[in-house]
Coordinates of C-alpha atoms in Angstrom, one line a residue:
M1 CA 64.1 -72.1 363.9
Q2 CA 62.7 -68.3 363.8
K3 CA 61.2 -67.1 366.9
I4 CA 57.8 -65.6 366.7
K5 CA 56.1 -63.5 370.0
A6 CA 54.1 -60.9 370.2
I7 CA 55.9 -57.5 370.6
K8 CA 54.7 -54.3 371.9
V9 CA 56.1 -52.5 369.1
W10 CA 54.1 -49.1 368.7
E11 CA 54.4 -47.4 372.3
F12 CA 51.7 -45.6 373.6
P13 CA 52.6 -42.0 372.3
I14 CA 53.4 -43.2 368.9
R15 CA 49.6 -44.6 368.7
V16 CA 48.5 -41.3 370.0
I17 CA 50.6 -39.5 368.0
H18 CA 49.2 -41.1 364.5
W19 CA 45.8 -40.3 364.9
T20 CA 46.3 -37.2 366.4
N21 CA 47.6 -36.6 362.9
F22 CA 45.2 -38.5 361.6
V23 CA 42.3 -36.7 362.8
S24 CA 43.9 -33.1 362.2
V25 CA 44.3 -34.1 358.6
V26 CA 41.0 -35.2 358.0
G27 CA 39.7 -32.3 359.7
L28 CA 41.7 -30.0 357.7
S29 CA 41.1 -31.1 354.9
I30 CA 37.4 -30.8 355.1
T31 CA 37.6 -27.5 356.1
G32 CA 40.5 -26.4 354.1
A33 CA 37.7 -27.7 350.8
Y34 CA 35.0 -25.6 352.5
I35 CA 37.5 -22.6 352.9
H36 CA 38.1 -22.9 349.1
F37 CA 34.9 -23.7 347.8
P38 CA 32.3 -22.6 350.7
F39 CA 29.4 -24.4 349.3
L40 CA 27.4 -24.3 352.5
S41 CA 27.7 -20.0 352.6
T42 CA 24.5 -18.4 350.5
A43 CA 22.8 -15.0 350.3
N44 CA 19.7 -16.0 351.1
N45 CA 21.7 -16.9 354.3
P46 CA 23.8 -13.8 355.0
D47 CA 24.1 -14.5 358.8
A48 CA 25.1 -18.1 358.5
F49 CA 29.0 -18.2 360.4
V50 CA 29.5 -21.1 358.8
M51 CA 32.9 -19.8 356.9
G52 CA 33.7 -18.1 360.4
Y53 CA 33.0 -21.3 362.2
A54 CA 34.9 -23.9 359.4
R55 CA 38.1 -21.3 359.5
A56 CA 38.2 -21.0 363.6
I57 CA 38.3 -25.2 363.2
H58 CA 40.4 -25.1 361.0
L59 CA 43.1 -23.1 362.4
S60 CA 42.2 -25.3 365.9
L61 CA 43.7 -28.2 364.0
G62 CA 46.5 -26.5 362.1
W63 CA 47.8 -26.5 366.2
L64 CA 46.9 -30.0 366.6
L65 CA 48.8 -31.4 363.6
M66 CA 51.6 -28.7 364.5
L67 CA 51.9 -30.2 368.1
G68 CA 51.4 -33.6 366.4
V69 CA 54.5 -33.1 364.2
I70 CA 56.9 -31.9 367.3
G71 CA 55.4 -35.0 369.4
R72 CA 56.3 -37.3 366.4
V73 CA 59.7 -35.5 366.4
L74 CA 60.0 -35.3 370.6
W75 CA 59.0 -39.4 370.8
G76 CA 61.8 -40.0 367.6
V77 CA 64.7 -39.0 369.9
I78 CA 63.7 -40.5 373.7
G79 CA 61.2 -43.6 372.0
N80 CA 61.7 -47.1 371.6
R81 CA 63.9 -48.2 368.6
F82 CA 60.7 -48.5 365.9
A83 CA 60.2 -45.1 367.2
R84 CA 64.0 -43.5 366.4
L85 CA 64.3 -40.5 363.4
R86 CA 67.0 -42.6 361.9
N87 CA 64.3 -45.5 360.8
F88 CA 63.2 -42.4 358.2
L89 CA 66.2 -42.3 356.5
P90 CA 66.9 -46.3 356.1
F91 CA 69.7 -45.9 353.6
T92 CA 72.1 -44.7 356.3
Y93 CA 72.8 -47.5 358.0
P94 CA 73.1 -51.3 356.5
E95 CA 70.0 -53.2 357.6
G96 CA 68.3 -50.4 356.7
R97 CA 69.8 -50.9 353.1
E98 CA 69.0 -54.3 352.7
N99 CA 65.7 -54.0 353.8
L100 CA 65.3 -51.7 351.0
V101 CA 66.5 -53.5 348.4
D102 CA 64.7 -56.2 349.8
V103 CA 61.2 -54.7 349.4
V104 CA 62.2 -52.9 346.2
K105 CA 62.3 -56.7 345.2
Y106 CA 58.9 -57.6 346.3
Y107 CA 57.3 -54.5 344.8
T108 CA 58.8 -55.4 341.6
F109 CA 58.0 -59.1 341.6
A110 CA 61.7 -60.6 341.5
S111 CA 61.1 -62.2 345.0
P112 CA 57.8 -64.0 346.5
R113 CA 57.2 -62.5 350.2
P114 CA 59.2 -59.6 351.5
K115 CA 61.5 -60.6 354.8
A116 CA 59.4 -59.8 358.2
T117 CA 60.1 -57.0 359.6
L118 CA 58.5 -55.5 363.5
G119 CA 58.9 -52.0 362.5
H120 CA 58.0 -50.3 359.4
N121 CA 59.6 -51.5 356.3
A122 CA 62.0 -49.1 354.4
M123 CA 59.8 -48.2 351.8
A124 CA 57.2 -47.2 353.8
S125 CA 59.8 -45.6 356.1
L126 CA 60.7 -43.0 353.3
A127 CA 56.7 -42.4 352.7
Y128 CA 56.3 -41.5 355.9
L129 CA 59.3 -39.4 355.6
S130 CA 57.7 -37.8 352.7
I131 CA 54.1 -36.9 354.3
G132 CA 55.8 -35.8 357.3
L133 CA 57.6 -33.4 355.5
I134 CA 54.3 -32.4 353.7
M135 CA 52.9 -31.5 357.4
V136 CA 56.0 -29.5 358.1
F137 CA 54.9 -27.6 355.0
Q138 CA 51.3 -27.0 355.7
V139 CA 51.8 -26.1 359.5
V140 CA 54.3 -23.2 358.2
S141 CA 52.5 -22.1 355.1
G142 CA 48.9 -22.6 357.0
F143 CA 50.7 -20.2 359.8
A144 CA 52.4 -18.3 357.0
L145 CA 49.0 -17.6 355.3
Y146 CA 47.2 -16.9 358.4
S147 CA 50.1 -14.4 360.0
Q148 CA 48.7 -11.9 356.9
A149 CA 46.0 -10.8 358.8
D150 CA 48.0 -9.0 361.6
P151 CA 51.6 -8.1 359.7
A152 CA 52.7 -7.1 363.2
G153 CA 51.3 -9.8 365.0
T154 CA 53.8 -13.1 366.5
A155 CA 52.4 -15.1 364.0
Y156 CA 54.1 -12.9 361.4
S157 CA 56.9 -12.6 362.7
L158 CA 57.7 -16.2 363.1
F159 CA 56.4 -17.1 359.5
G160 CA 56.2 -14.1 357.6
W161 CA 59.6 -15.1 356.2
V162 CA 58.2 -17.4 353.8
F163 CA 56.9 -15.0 351.6
G164 CA 60.7 -14.1 350.8
F165 CA 60.4 -17.4 349.0
M166 CA 56.8 -17.5 347.7
N167 CA 54.3 -14.9 347.2
N168 CA 50.7 -15.5 348.9
G169 CA 49.2 -16.9 345.5
Y170 CA 51.7 -19.8 344.3
L171 CA 51.6 -20.2 348.6
R172 CA 48.0 -20.8 349.0
L173 CA 48.0 -23.1 346.0
A174 CA 50.8 -25.1 347.3
H175 CA 49.2 -25.3 350.4
Y176 CA 45.7 -26.0 348.8
F177 CA 46.9 -29.0 346.8
S178 CA 49.3 -30.6 349.5
M179 CA 45.7 -31.9 350.5
F180 CA 45.0 -33.8 347.3
I181 CA 48.7 -35.8 348.5
F182 CA 47.1 -36.0 351.4
A183 CA 44.3 -38.1 349.9
S184 CA 46.6 -40.1 347.7
F185 CA 48.8 -41.0 350.8
F186 CA 45.4 -42.3 352.6
I187 CA 44.5 -44.7 349.7
T188 CA 47.9 -45.6 349.4
H189 CA 48.5 -46.3 353.3
I190 CA 45.7 -48.6 353.7
Y191 CA 46.2 -50.8 350.8
A192 CA 49.7 -51.1 351.8
M193 CA 49.1 -51.6 355.2
W194 CA 46.9 -54.0 354.4
M195 CA 49.0 -56.0 351.6
S196 CA 51.8 -56.1 354.4
D197 CA 49.5 -57.8 356.7
V198 CA 48.6 -60.0 354.5
A199 CA 51.9 -60.6 353.1
E200 CA 54.2 -60.9 356.6
R201 CA 51.6 -62.0 358.6
N202 CA 52.5 -59.8 361.5
G203 CA 49.8 -58.4 362.6
S204 CA 50.3 -55.0 360.8
G205 CA 46.9 -53.7 360.9
G206 CA 45.7 -53.9 364.1
S207 CA 49.4 -52.3 365.6
M208 CA 48.8 -49.0 365.8
F209 CA 45.3 -49.9 368.0
N210 CA 47.3 -52.1 370.5
G211 CA 50.6 -51.6 369.6
Y212 CA 51.7 -55.3 369.1
K213 CA 53.4 -56.6 366.0
Y214 CA 54.4 -60.5 365.7
G215 CA 57.7 -61.4 364.5
D216 CA 61.4 -62.4 365.5
P217 CA 62.2 -60.5 369.1
D218 CA 66.4 -60.1 367.8
S219 CA 64.9 -58.5 364.7
K220 CA 66.9 -55.3 363.7
I221 CA 63.8 -53.4 361.6

């Protein structure tokens, strides 16, 4: 008989990092959209410093996102087994490969219910890896674009190498359109979380608030 217990899956630092990244991405998307299309600036109000505030907030949130990404990588090394970086590469270990096949069967209606997991299922882990890499791209490309204001500055010395692979126009376009990937991810993330909560009945919906999920403490995933 399977043992079902309330288990502390997401440690406090992971939850802080999750919500830090959430706030950062939402704020960056709003300010980034405004920077792209400054609908509040008009010729009738030339003294308004709206764009200046938008850019200042955008830059500050860029720093916050960078800290969130670094924190997640760090906690992927020192955190509990559910936070480990290897979980983002489920095809590299037996339990992950088995769970990946199981989740694919469920998503393709070949299985009525997925096997219960305590951490993220394998498909979700791959999705989070993808969005994490896009976050890294956004941080690097954002600071690279910002650094062009001072080619002799520290920021350009750290991120200016990006322009050896992509010119300003293409980099700015990629940086802007990545915002829409975040928007799409947000929608699918909410749906997948809700679906997982209903299908597995393991408390996924509230786990990023209280840290607890329900399941077998001996589960390897």
